[in-house]
Amino acid sequence: MSSHITAPRGTQDILPPTSARWLALERRIHDLARRFGYGEMRTPIFESTELFVRGVGETTDIVEKEMYTFFDKGERSITLRPEFTAPVMRAALEHKLFGQGPQRWYYVGPIFRYERPQKGRYRQAHQFGVECTGYAGPEADFEVIALAWELVRSHGIEDAVLNVNTIGDDVCRPRYREALLAHFRPHADELSADSQRRLEKNPLRILDSKDERDHAFVTTAPTFESVLCDACREHFAALRAYLDAAGIPYVVNPKIVRGLDYYTRTVFEIISCVLGAQSTVCGGGRYDGLVASLGGPPTPAVGFALGLERFLMMLDALHGEVEQPRAGVQAIGLGTQARALLVPLVTELRRMLAQPVFMDYDDRKLLAHLKMADRNNARYALILGSDELAAGELVVRDLEARTDRRIPLGRAGDVAAALGEEQS
Ligand code: ATP
Ligand code: MG
């Protein structure tokens, strides 16, 4: 016999009842994005590899080691999307959306990264994110942060902390680069292999390192504050003023630089400790140079991505498994004749009711049917046995209040009324 085939390492099956929690979160996300005026963008889960190499950056973890890349039958290099920003900008360019002024998009869906699987880190994960394009001013930075914060706040995640920083622009970033090079170069040999490789290409990324060997040198590195140009300083101050006015708590954290090459000025993360070590549930920032680097018109933009797995884990850690209220109806037909009468009634009820209608088709005792009702977390049982058949009645049992009432057998409308649902 062959052995069982299992899901690939680093992936998860999302099964009921957990999938209902995903669906509920996704619904709240769609609703939140709509209230902020964002439209959903859906892009393919695979793209040309070139898009991510150019759009994410060659010195990023993603492009250096995490991409799922393969050649298709036409010998094209294809990559499963490791993030959404580059694909969303690619789509916007392709459909000439940047010519139509400022834009607001959001997305929800799977991403793929070849990572070492561990708690909160998967090879297929899911992100919700937004992109706001066409605004160079701090209002847009504030707006996307406010949106992310609203999601976190509305779920009662008290432990989450908003970390903000600025990493400058074309004017002041080169100065910072020099300052960092001067700081790290004398210790080049002592840095981690990743950081040694990145030193000359992108020393900012060393600040982002999770490697112990880099830690001491990162702690003593100069901060951006010392070299920030006036325009960037003003932009950051205005953003902080908006955050203060909105009562959104934050800390300025000079070590936040974000893992992607395309960020300018504002960068931010929402960090939580509920998953053990500090972990980033949401990361984002401004990326004024990305659209142009993909061959589009110069377009300021700002956005974030939030990991749904980590978000749900935070909810679990904080609120535990929340008991779902009983909902729906278990239709119970005892015997062939009862079943034959119930099947069409159930069909009609499913058309009529907003709550789920469950029915089991096997011959079982009433008690076994009631057990199934419990498993389905049904609120009511609709019981049709031989006594009820003879009387032309149906028992509606409230499984929570443990009360029975009898209604005439036949009309679905009577059942709906007994369950307190109006007929539409
Ligand atoms: P990290 O520093 O944890 O590797 P990152 O900087 O690679 O995160 P982003 O690319 O900014 O993360 O992605 C945004 C969010 O998506 C992260 O904050 C996290 O919540 C989630 N995320 C990223 N990679 C994974 C993964 N492999 N598994 C689960 N969630 C992930
Ligand atoms: Mg990562």
PDB file of C-alpha atoms in Angstrom, residues 142-299:
ATOM      1  CA  PHE A 142      -2.219  58.570   8.132  1.00  0.00           C
ATOM      2  CA  GLU A 143      -5.208  57.101   6.310  1.00  0.00           C
ATOM      3  CA  VAL A 144      -3.669  53.686   5.706  1.00  0.00           C
ATOM      4  CA  ILE A 145      -2.293  53.513   9.248  1.00  0.00           C
ATOM      5  CA  ALA A 146      -5.718  54.495  10.601  1.00  0.00           C
ATOM      6  CA  LEU A 147      -7.290  51.729   8.529  1.00  0.00           C
ATOM      7  CA  ALA A 148      -4.878  49.089   9.831  1.00  0.00           C
ATOM      8  CA  TRP A 149      -5.261  50.385  13.362  1.00  0.00           C
ATOM      9  CA  GLU A 150      -9.046  50.287  13.110  1.00  0.00           C
ATOM     10  CA  LEU A 151      -8.899  46.576  12.261  1.00  0.00           C
ATOM     11  CA  VAL A 152      -6.653  45.885  15.238  1.00  0.00           C
ATOM     12  CA  ARG A 153      -8.572  48.151  17.620  1.00  0.00           C
ATOM     13  CA  SER A 154     -11.991  46.847  16.651  1.00  0.00           C
ATOM     14  CA  HIS A 155     -10.827  43.352  17.587  1.00  0.00           C
ATOM     15  CA  GLY A 156      -9.806  44.462  21.044  1.00  0.00           C
ATOM     16  CA  ILE A 157      -6.111  43.695  20.546  1.00  0.00           C
ATOM     17  CA  GLU A 158      -4.813  45.816  23.413  1.00  0.00           C
ATOM     18  CA  ASP A 159      -1.337  44.352  23.249  1.00  0.00           C
ATOM     19  CA  ALA A 160      -0.576  45.573  19.720  1.00  0.00           C
ATOM     20  CA  VAL A 161       1.795  48.521  19.389  1.00  0.00           C
ATOM     21  CA  LEU A 162       2.118  50.762  16.356  1.00  0.00           C
ATOM     22  CA  ASN A 163       5.788  51.437  15.547  1.00  0.00           C
ATOM     23  CA  VAL A 164       6.546  54.219  13.081  1.00  0.00           C
ATOM     24  CA  ASN A 165       9.743  55.485  11.528  1.00  0.00           C
ATOM     25  CA  THR A 166      10.963  57.436   8.529  1.00  0.00           C
ATOM     26  CA  ILE A 167      13.693  56.259   6.197  1.00  0.00           C
ATOM     27  CA  GLY A 168      14.008  59.410   4.131  1.00  0.00           C
ATOM     28  CA  ASP A 169      13.995  60.030   0.406  1.00  0.00           C
ATOM     29  CA  ASP A 170      16.442  60.503  -2.488  1.00  0.00           C
ATOM     30  CA  VAL A 171      17.845  63.576  -0.777  1.00  0.00           C
ATOM     31  CA  CYS A 172      18.681  62.242   2.656  1.00  0.00           C
ATOM     32  CA  ARG A 173      18.836  58.466   2.207  1.00  0.00           C
ATOM     33  CA  PRO A 174      22.252  58.596   0.476  1.00  0.00           C
ATOM     34  CA  ARG A 175      23.579  60.481   3.502  1.00  0.00           C
ATOM     35  CA  TYR A 176      22.205  57.855   5.827  1.00  0.00           C
ATOM     36  CA  ARG A 177      23.679  55.138   3.683  1.00  0.00           C
ATOM     37  CA  GLU A 178      27.108  56.732   4.085  1.00  0.00           C
ATOM     38  CA  ALA A 179      26.635  57.066   7.837  1.00  0.00           C
ATOM     39  CA  LEU A 180      25.670  53.389   8.095  1.00  0.00           C
ATOM     40  CA  LEU A 181      28.548  52.276   5.887  1.00  0.00           C
ATOM     41  CA  ALA A 182      30.962  54.207   8.072  1.00  0.00           C
ATOM     42  CA  HIS A 183      29.455  52.521  11.119  1.00  0.00           C
ATOM     43  CA  PHE A 184      29.328  48.938   9.852  1.00  0.00           C
ATOM     44  CA  ARG A 185      32.399  48.713   7.608  1.00  0.00           C
ATOM     45  CA  PRO A 186      34.974  48.442  10.405  1.00  0.00           C
ATOM     46  CA  HIS A 187      33.000  45.433  11.742  1.00  0.00           C
ATOM     47  CA  ALA A 188      32.206  43.859   8.389  1.00  0.00           C
ATOM     48  CA  ASP A 189      33.899  40.552   9.296  1.00  0.00           C
ATOM     49  CA  GLU A 190      31.856  40.204  12.460  1.00  0.00           C
ATOM     50  CA  LEU A 191      28.462  40.590  10.763  1.00  0.00           C
ATOM     51  CA  SER A 192      26.232  37.718   9.687  1.00  0.00           C
ATOM     52  CA  ALA A 193      26.699  36.368   6.173  1.00  0.00           C
ATOM     53  CA  ASP A 194      23.451  38.030   5.011  1.00  0.00           C
ATOM     54  CA  SER A 195      24.514  41.375   6.398  1.00  0.00           C
ATOM     55  CA  GLN A 196      28.012  41.140   4.916  1.00  0.00           C
ATOM     56  CA  ARG A 197      26.489  40.555   1.527  1.00  0.00           C
ATOM     57  CA  ARG A 198      24.036  43.445   1.955  1.00  0.00           C
ATOM     58  CA  LEU A 199      26.547  45.873   3.428  1.00  0.00           C
ATOM     59  CA  GLU A 200      27.542  47.606   0.195  1.00  0.00           C
ATOM     60  CA  LYS A 201      24.278  47.068  -1.669  1.00  0.00           C
ATOM     61  CA  ASN A 202      21.765  48.098   0.979  1.00  0.00           C
ATOM     62  CA  PRO A 203      23.157  48.730   4.474  1.00  0.00           C
ATOM     63  CA  LEU A 204      19.707  49.783   5.740  1.00  0.00           C
ATOM     64  CA  ARG A 205      18.662  46.179   5.592  1.00  0.00           C
ATOM     65  CA  ILE A 206      21.184  45.297   8.289  1.00  0.00           C
ATOM     66  CA  LEU A 207      19.040  47.237  10.774  1.00  0.00           C
ATOM     67  CA  ASP A 208      16.244  44.799   9.977  1.00  0.00           C
ATOM     68  CA  SER A 209      18.402  41.744  10.694  1.00  0.00           C
ATOM     69  CA  LYS A 210      17.093  39.107  13.083  1.00  0.00           C
ATOM     70  CA  ASP A 211      20.559  37.554  13.390  1.00  0.00           C
ATOM     71  CA  GLU A 212      22.173  37.598  16.848  1.00  0.00           C
ATOM     72  CA  ARG A 213      25.605  38.404  15.408  1.00  0.00           C
ATOM     73  CA  ASP A 214      24.369  41.726  14.039  1.00  0.00           C
ATOM     74  CA  HIS A 215      22.545  42.760  17.152  1.00  0.00           C
ATOM     75  CA  ALA A 216      25.321  44.655  18.961  1.00  0.00           C
ATOM     76  CA  PHE A 217      26.242  46.674  15.867  1.00  0.00           C
ATOM     77  CA  VAL A 218      22.623  47.455  15.058  1.00  0.00           C
ATOM     78  CA  THR A 219      22.004  48.789  18.566  1.00  0.00           C
ATOM     79  CA  THR A 220      24.810  51.332  18.226  1.00  0.00           C
ATOM     80  CA  ALA A 221      24.055  52.344  14.623  1.00  0.00           C
ATOM     81  CA  PRO A 222      23.356  56.028  13.910  1.00  0.00           C
ATOM     82  CA  THR A 223      19.649  56.896  13.619  1.00  0.00           C
ATOM     83  CA  PHE A 224      18.046  58.423  10.567  1.00  0.00           C
ATOM     84  CA  GLU A 225      16.993  61.383  12.660  1.00  0.00           C
ATOM     85  CA  SER A 226      20.499  62.855  12.447  1.00  0.00           C
ATOM     86  CA  VAL A 227      20.521  63.110   8.633  1.00  0.00           C
ATOM     87  CA  LEU A 228      16.845  63.633   7.777  1.00  0.00           C
ATOM     88  CA  CYS A 229      16.214  66.400   5.211  1.00  0.00           C
ATOM     89  CA  ASP A 230      13.723  69.187   5.967  1.00  0.00           C
ATOM     90  CA  ALA A 231      11.011  67.904   3.643  1.00  0.00           C
ATOM     91  CA  CYS A 232      11.135  64.411   5.167  1.00  0.00           C
ATOM     92  CA  ARG A 233      11.258  65.831   8.674  1.00  0.00           C
ATOM     93  CA  GLU A 234       8.130  67.898   7.989  1.00  0.00           C
ATOM     94  CA  HIS A 235       6.342  64.952   6.428  1.00  0.00           C
ATOM     95  CA  PHE A 236       7.047  62.782   9.465  1.00  0.00           C
ATOM     96  CA  ALA A 237       6.053  65.504  11.930  1.00  0.00           C
ATOM     97  CA  ALA A 238       2.757  66.054  10.095  1.00  0.00           C
ATOM     98  CA  LEU A 239       2.012  62.321  10.143  1.00  0.00           C
ATOM     99  CA  ARG A 240       2.665  62.190  13.884  1.00  0.00           C
ATOM    100  CA  ALA A 241       0.404  65.191  14.413  1.00  0.00           C
ATOM    101  CA  TYR A 242      -2.413  63.354  12.604  1.00  0.00           C
ATOM    102  CA  LEU A 243      -1.826  60.245  14.717  1.00  0.00           C
ATOM    103  CA  ASP A 244      -1.832  62.312  17.909  1.00  0.00           C
ATOM    104  CA  ALA A 245      -5.015  64.103  16.926  1.00  0.00           C
ATOM    105  CA  ALA A 246      -6.720  60.780  16.146  1.00  0.00           C
ATOM    106  CA  GLY A 247      -5.627  59.319  19.480  1.00  0.00           C
ATOM    107  CA  ILE A 248      -3.759  56.467  17.777  1.00  0.00           C
ATOM    108  CA  PRO A 249      -0.962  55.466  20.156  1.00  0.00           C
ATOM    109  CA  TYR A 250       2.471  54.805  18.618  1.00  0.00           C
ATOM    110  CA  VAL A 251       6.154  54.662  19.326  1.00  0.00           C
ATOM    111  CA  VAL A 252       8.862  56.028  17.049  1.00  0.00           C
ATOM    112  CA  ASN A 253      11.192  53.086  16.460  1.00  0.00           C
ATOM    113  CA  PRO A 254      14.360  53.910  14.474  1.00  0.00           C
ATOM    114  CA  LYS A 255      15.020  50.207  13.887  1.00  0.00           C
ATOM    115  CA  ILE A 256      11.950  49.781  11.705  1.00  0.00           C
ATOM    116  CA  VAL A 257      13.215  49.868   8.112  1.00  0.00           C
ATOM    117  CA  ARG A 258      10.980  47.201   6.496  1.00  0.00           C
ATOM    118  CA  GLY A 259      12.290  44.300   4.497  1.00  0.00           C
ATOM    119  CA  LEU A 260      11.392  45.560   1.053  1.00  0.00           C
ATOM    120  CA  ASP A 261      13.643  47.818  -0.992  1.00  0.00           C
ATOM    121  CA  TYR A 262      10.966  50.140  -2.279  1.00  0.00           C
ATOM    122  CA  TYR A 263      10.029  52.091   0.836  1.00  0.00           C
ATOM    123  CA  THR A 264      10.583  55.851   1.203  1.00  0.00           C
ATOM    124  CA  ARG A 265       9.857  58.130   4.141  1.00  0.00           C
ATOM    125  CA  THR A 266       7.174  56.554   6.327  1.00  0.00           C
ATOM    126  CA  VAL A 267       7.547  52.940   7.432  1.00  0.00           C
ATOM    127  CA  PHE A 268       5.472  51.285  10.122  1.00  0.00           C
ATOM    128  CA  GLU A 269       4.724  47.979  11.769  1.00  0.00           C
ATOM    129  CA  ILE A 270       2.102  46.793  14.187  1.00  0.00           C
ATOM    130  CA  ILE A 271       3.855  44.492  16.614  1.00  0.00           C
ATOM    131  CA  SER A 272       2.433  42.138  19.191  1.00  0.00           C
ATOM    132  CA  CYS A 273       3.963  39.911  21.840  1.00  0.00           C
ATOM    133  CA  VAL A 274       1.051  37.530  22.247  1.00  0.00           C
ATOM    134  CA  LEU A 275       2.677  34.988  19.940  1.00  0.00           C
ATOM    135  CA  GLY A 276       5.643  34.638  22.261  1.00  0.00           C
ATOM    136  CA  ALA A 277       8.520  36.652  20.854  1.00  0.00           C
ATOM    137  CA  GLN A 278       7.698  40.005  19.308  1.00  0.00           C
ATOM    138  CA  SER A 279       6.073  39.451  16.008  1.00  0.00           C
ATOM    139  CA  THR A 280       4.927  41.769  13.265  1.00  0.00           C
ATOM    140  CA  VAL A 281       1.316  41.306  12.314  1.00  0.00           C
ATOM    141  CA  CYS A 282       1.198  44.224   9.894  1.00  0.00           C
ATOM    142  CA  GLY A 283       3.880  46.133   8.013  1.00  0.00           C
ATOM    143  CA  GLY A 284       3.776  48.949   5.543  1.00  0.00           C
ATOM    144  CA  GLY A 285       4.949  52.319   4.429  1.00  0.00           C
ATOM    145  CA  ARG A 286       5.367  54.782   1.629  1.00  0.00           C
ATOM    146  CA  TYR A 287       6.915  53.696  -1.661  1.00  0.00           C
ATOM    147  CA  ASP A 288       7.097  56.731  -3.906  1.00  0.00           C
ATOM    148  CA  GLY A 289       9.623  55.190  -6.283  1.00  0.00           C
ATOM    149  CA  LEU A 290       8.040  51.822  -7.035  1.00  0.00           C
ATOM    150  CA  VAL A 291       5.629  52.662  -9.841  1.00  0.00           C
ATOM    151  CA  ALA A 292       8.308  54.536 -11.780  1.00  0.00           C
ATOM    152  CA  SER A 293      10.762  51.676 -11.254  1.00  0.00           C
ATOM    153  CA  LEU A 294       8.223  49.366 -12.897  1.00  0.00           C
ATOM    154  CA  GLY A 295       8.151  51.673 -15.914  1.00  0.00           C
ATOM    155  CA  GLY A 296       5.112  53.742 -14.918  1.00  0.00           C
ATOM    156  CA  PRO A 297       4.622  57.458 -14.305  1.00  0.00           C
ATOM    157  CA  PRO A 298       6.140  58.832 -11.078  1.00  0.00           C
ATOM    158  CA  THR A 299       3.383  58.049  -8.566  1.00  0.00           C
TER     159      THR A 299
END
